Amino acid sequence: MRTERPRLALAVLALALLSGCGANDDEAPKTPRTATGSLEQLAEQAECDPNVQTDADELRQANCRTADGRYILTTFATDRGLREWINEANDYGGSYLVGRKWVASGDAEVVETLRGRLGGTVETAPEHHSGSGDDDSGTGGRGESESEGGEGHKGHHDKG
C-alpha cells in the first residue's frame, strides 16, 4: 500500500501538468510571436499596402486600409523613440498594438485583429479630445492621428 500512494501522487501531478499544457497550446495559434522588420515587411504581414506618409531617420509612418479597417503603422529607429512616441500618443487616447520598434494605432477592434497577424502587446489609453474635431486629418504627426482610434478603454493587455 505504501507504494500506491507515491504512484497516485505522481499520476495526479502528471495529469495536472498535461492539462495545464493543453490549455496553453489552445491559445498559442491566436497570438503569433511578435513580428519584426521594416515598415514594408510588417505591412506585408498585416496584409496592408502601406501609404507612406512620413519617411524620416527616426521614424517611418504609413496609413493602412484593409478589410478589417484603417490604422496607422509606424516603425522607429530606436526602442527609446517608440516609448517616447507612445508616451505622447497616450495623451490623445486610443488603442495601440506595440512590438519591438513598431506600433499600429487604430480602433480597438482593428488593433485586436492585427494582433492575430503581428503579435505584440495591446495598449489602450482613455480618449481625450483636444477640441479640434478633425479626426480624419491624416497628418501622420506624432500623436496627432491617433484620434481615429480607440473606444476610450483603459488598461494594458500583455501578449499571450
mmCIF file of C-alpha atoms in Angstrom:
data_model
loop_
_atom_site.group_PDB
_atom_site.id
_atom_site.type_symbol
_atom_site.label_atom_id
_atom_site.label_comp_id
_atom_site.label_asym_id
_atom_site.label_seq_id
_atom_site.Cartn_x
_atom_site.Cartn_y
_atom_site.Cartn_z
ATOM 1 C CA MET A 1 0.000 0.000 0.000
ATOM 2 C CA ARG A 2 2.847 2.369 0.645
ATOM 3 C CA THR A 3 3.979 2.245 -2.996
ATOM 4 C CA GLU A 4 0.447 3.061 -4.199
ATOM 5 C CA ARG A 5 0.368 6.491 -2.581
ATOM 6 C CA PRO A 6 3.503 7.884 -4.361
ATOM 7 C CA ARG A 7 2.305 6.438 -7.683
ATOM 8 C CA LEU A 8 -1.106 8.015 -7.243
ATOM 9 C CA ALA A 9 0.510 11.362 -6.391
ATOM 10 C CA LEU A 10 2.732 11.138 -9.470
ATOM 11 C CA ALA A 11 -0.239 10.270 -11.667
ATOM 12 C CA VAL A 12 -2.236 13.234 -10.343
ATOM 13 C CA LEU A 13 0.749 15.564 -10.831
ATOM 14 C CA ALA A 14 1.317 14.316 -14.384
ATOM 15 C CA LEU A 15 -2.359 14.784 -15.232
ATOM 16 C CA ALA A 16 -2.324 18.312 -13.817
ATOM 17 C CA LEU A 17 0.775 19.214 -15.817
ATOM 18 C CA LEU A 18 -0.653 17.785 -19.021
ATOM 19 C CA SER A 19 -3.938 19.611 -18.510
ATOM 20 C CA GLY A 20 -2.126 22.905 -17.964
ATOM 21 C CA CYS A 21 -0.030 22.490 -21.095
ATOM 22 C CA GLY A 22 -3.077 21.648 -23.191
ATOM 23 C CA ALA A 23 -4.802 24.887 -22.220
ATOM 24 C CA ASN A 24 -1.788 26.947 -23.293
ATOM 25 C CA ASP A 25 -1.485 25.070 -26.590
ATOM 26 C CA ASP A 26 -5.053 26.053 -27.487
ATOM 27 C CA GLU A 27 -4.175 29.742 -27.083
ATOM 28 C CA ALA A 28 -0.818 29.673 -28.915
ATOM 29 C CA PRO A 29 -2.141 29.956 -32.504
ATOM 30 C CA LYS A 30 -4.273 33.018 -31.630
ATOM 31 C CA THR A 31 -1.300 35.296 -30.970
ATOM 32 C CA PRO A 32 1.828 34.756 -33.062
ATOM 33 C CA ARG A 33 5.342 35.653 -31.992
ATOM 34 C CA THR A 34 5.799 39.431 -32.197
ATOM 35 C CA ALA A 35 6.747 40.417 -35.737
ATOM 36 C CA THR A 36 9.917 42.317 -36.571
ATOM 37 C CA GLY A 37 11.202 44.019 -39.687
ATOM 38 C CA SER A 38 10.921 47.113 -41.813
ATOM 39 C CA LEU A 39 7.724 49.069 -42.338
ATOM 40 C CA GLU A 40 7.170 47.248 -45.620
ATOM 41 C CA GLN A 41 7.796 43.808 -44.084
ATOM 42 C CA LEU A 42 5.394 44.486 -41.226
ATOM 43 C CA ALA A 43 2.778 45.846 -43.632
ATOM 44 C CA GLU A 44 3.055 42.699 -45.734
ATOM 45 C CA GLN A 45 2.481 40.518 -42.668
ATOM 46 C CA ALA A 46 -0.507 42.686 -41.763
ATOM 47 C CA GLU A 47 -1.856 42.354 -45.326
ATOM 48 C CA CYS A 48 -1.605 46.095 -45.962
ATOM 49 C CA ASP A 49 -0.365 48.087 -48.945
ATOM 50 C CA PRO A 50 1.263 50.927 -46.967
ATOM 51 C CA ASN A 51 0.710 54.536 -47.990
ATOM 52 C CA VAL A 52 3.892 56.061 -46.531
ATOM 53 C CA GLN A 53 3.273 59.498 -45.015
ATOM 54 C CA THR A 54 6.492 60.037 -43.047
ATOM 55 C CA ASP A 55 9.924 58.787 -44.060
ATOM 56 C CA ALA A 56 12.452 60.193 -41.586
ATOM 57 C CA ASP A 57 15.564 58.862 -39.884
ATOM 58 C CA GLU A 58 13.859 58.466 -36.509
ATOM 59 C CA LEU A 59 10.521 57.043 -37.707
ATOM 60 C CA ARG A 60 8.581 55.876 -40.739
ATOM 61 C CA GLN A 61 4.794 56.040 -40.781
ATOM 62 C CA ALA A 62 2.170 54.735 -43.210
ATOM 63 C CA ASN A 63 -1.602 54.726 -43.451
ATOM 64 C CA CYS A 64 -3.057 51.267 -43.972
ATOM 65 C CA ARG A 65 -6.539 50.283 -45.053
ATOM 66 C CA THR A 66 -7.646 46.648 -45.116
ATOM 67 C CA ALA A 67 -10.934 44.763 -44.979
ATOM 68 C CA ASP A 68 -10.546 44.907 -41.177
ATOM 69 C CA GLY A 69 -10.396 48.697 -41.093
ATOM 70 C CA ARG A 70 -7.987 51.612 -41.144
ATOM 71 C CA TYR A 71 -4.892 52.010 -38.989
ATOM 72 C CA ILE A 72 -1.507 53.695 -38.891
ATOM 73 C CA LEU A 73 1.672 51.627 -38.865
ATOM 74 C CA THR A 74 4.812 53.312 -37.507
ATOM 75 C CA THR A 75 8.350 51.976 -37.217
ATOM 76 C CA PHE A 76 11.104 53.536 -35.112
ATOM 77 C CA ALA A 77 14.891 53.645 -35.306
ATOM 78 C CA THR A 78 15.199 53.022 -31.547
ATOM 79 C CA ASP A 79 13.244 51.458 -28.687
ATOM 80 C CA ARG A 80 13.500 54.787 -26.879
ATOM 81 C CA GLY A 81 11.892 56.578 -29.825
ATOM 82 C CA LEU A 82 8.988 54.126 -29.707
ATOM 83 C CA ARG A 83 8.459 54.604 -25.975
ATOM 84 C CA GLU A 84 8.589 58.412 -26.252
ATOM 85 C CA TRP A 85 6.039 58.294 -29.081
ATOM 86 C CA ILE A 86 3.706 56.037 -27.074
ATOM 87 C CA ASN A 87 4.001 58.283 -24.020
ATOM 88 C CA GLU A 88 2.984 61.313 -26.093
ATOM 89 C CA ALA A 89 0.274 59.448 -28.008
ATOM 90 C CA ASN A 90 -1.302 58.221 -24.758
ATOM 91 C CA ASP A 91 -2.265 61.835 -24.076
ATOM 92 C CA TYR A 92 -4.608 61.575 -27.078
ATOM 93 C CA GLY A 93 -6.145 58.218 -26.128
ATOM 94 C CA GLY A 94 -6.609 55.301 -28.457
ATOM 95 C CA SER A 95 -5.570 51.711 -28.971
ATOM 96 C CA TYR A 96 -2.051 50.665 -29.896
ATOM 97 C CA LEU A 97 -0.519 47.371 -30.894
ATOM 98 C CA VAL A 98 3.095 47.575 -29.785
ATOM 99 C CA GLY A 99 6.004 45.475 -30.995
ATOM 100 C CA ARG A 100 9.752 45.969 -30.912
ATOM 101 C CA LYS A 101 10.405 49.300 -32.653
ATOM 102 C CA TRP A 102 6.911 49.456 -34.189
ATOM 103 C CA VAL A 103 3.340 50.381 -33.308
ATOM 104 C CA ALA A 104 -0.008 50.108 -35.066
ATOM 105 C CA SER A 105 -2.708 52.526 -33.949
ATOM 106 C CA GLY A 106 -6.405 52.409 -34.754
ATOM 107 C CA ASP A 107 -9.788 51.296 -33.474
ATOM 108 C CA ALA A 108 -9.652 48.708 -30.704
ATOM 109 C CA GLU A 109 -11.222 46.027 -32.925
ATOM 110 C CA VAL A 110 -8.719 46.645 -35.731
ATOM 111 C CA VAL A 111 -5.807 46.544 -33.279
ATOM 112 C CA GLU A 112 -7.009 43.205 -31.859
ATOM 113 C CA THR A 113 -7.327 41.763 -35.382
ATOM 114 C CA LEU A 114 -3.806 42.939 -36.231
ATOM 115 C CA ARG A 115 -2.524 41.262 -33.093
ATOM 116 C CA GLY A 116 -3.553 37.961 -34.651
ATOM 117 C CA ARG A 117 -1.170 38.675 -37.552
ATOM 118 C CA LEU A 118 1.665 40.624 -35.927
ATOM 119 C CA GLY A 119 1.671 39.523 -32.290
ATOM 120 C CA GLY A 120 2.692 42.270 -29.908
ATOM 121 C CA THR A 121 1.056 43.873 -26.901
ATOM 122 C CA VAL A 122 -2.172 45.878 -26.932
ATOM 123 C CA GLU A 123 -2.064 49.150 -25.005
ATOM 124 C CA THR A 124 -5.095 51.388 -24.633
ATOM 125 C CA ALA A 125 -5.457 54.854 -23.229
ATOM 126 C CA PRO A 126 -8.567 56.849 -22.338
ATOM 127 C CA GLU A 127 -9.851 59.018 -25.168
ATOM 128 C CA HIS A 128 -9.059 62.714 -24.777
ATOM 129 C CA HIS A 129 -10.490 65.179 -27.261
ATOM 130 C CA SER A 130 -8.468 68.280 -27.993
ATOM 131 C CA GLY A 131 -11.475 70.085 -29.421
ATOM 132 C CA SER A 132 -10.113 70.190 -32.974
ATOM 133 C CA GLY A 133 -12.959 67.996 -34.240
ATOM 134 C CA ASP A 134 -10.845 66.910 -37.219
ATOM 135 C CA ASP A 135 -10.486 63.147 -36.782
ATOM 136 C CA ASP A 136 -9.536 62.479 -40.422
ATOM 137 C CA SER A 137 -6.718 64.988 -40.815
ATOM 138 C CA GLY A 138 -4.249 62.308 -41.924
ATOM 139 C CA THR A 139 -1.377 64.475 -40.744
ATOM 140 C CA GLY A 140 0.521 61.444 -39.517
ATOM 141 C CA GLY A 141 2.344 63.500 -36.871
ATOM 142 C CA ARG A 142 3.384 62.140 -33.513
ATOM 143 C CA GLY A 143 0.182 61.602 -31.573
ATOM 144 C CA GLU A 144 -1.875 63.698 -33.966
ATOM 145 C CA SER A 145 -3.597 60.981 -35.951
ATOM 146 C CA GLU A 146 -4.482 58.669 -33.057
ATOM 147 C CA SER A 147 -7.838 60.420 -32.684
ATOM 148 C CA GLU A 148 -9.216 58.000 -35.249
ATOM 149 C CA GLY A 149 -8.597 55.046 -32.936
ATOM 150 C CA GLY A 150 -9.868 53.823 -29.627
ATOM 151 C CA GLU A 151 -13.061 53.388 -27.745
ATOM 152 C CA GLY A 152 -11.758 55.035 -24.607
ATOM 153 C CA HIS A 153 -10.881 51.758 -22.876
ATOM 154 C CA LYS A 154 -8.318 51.760 -20.110
ATOM 155 C CA GLY A 155 -5.777 49.090 -19.457
ATOM 156 C CA HIS A 156 -2.870 47.069 -20.728
ATOM 157 C CA HIS A 157 -3.025 43.580 -22.197
ATOM 158 C CA ASP A 158 0.150 41.519 -22.370
ATOM 159 C CA LYS A 159 0.655 39.182 -25.245
ATOM 160 C CA GLY A 160 -0.461 35.634 -24.650
#
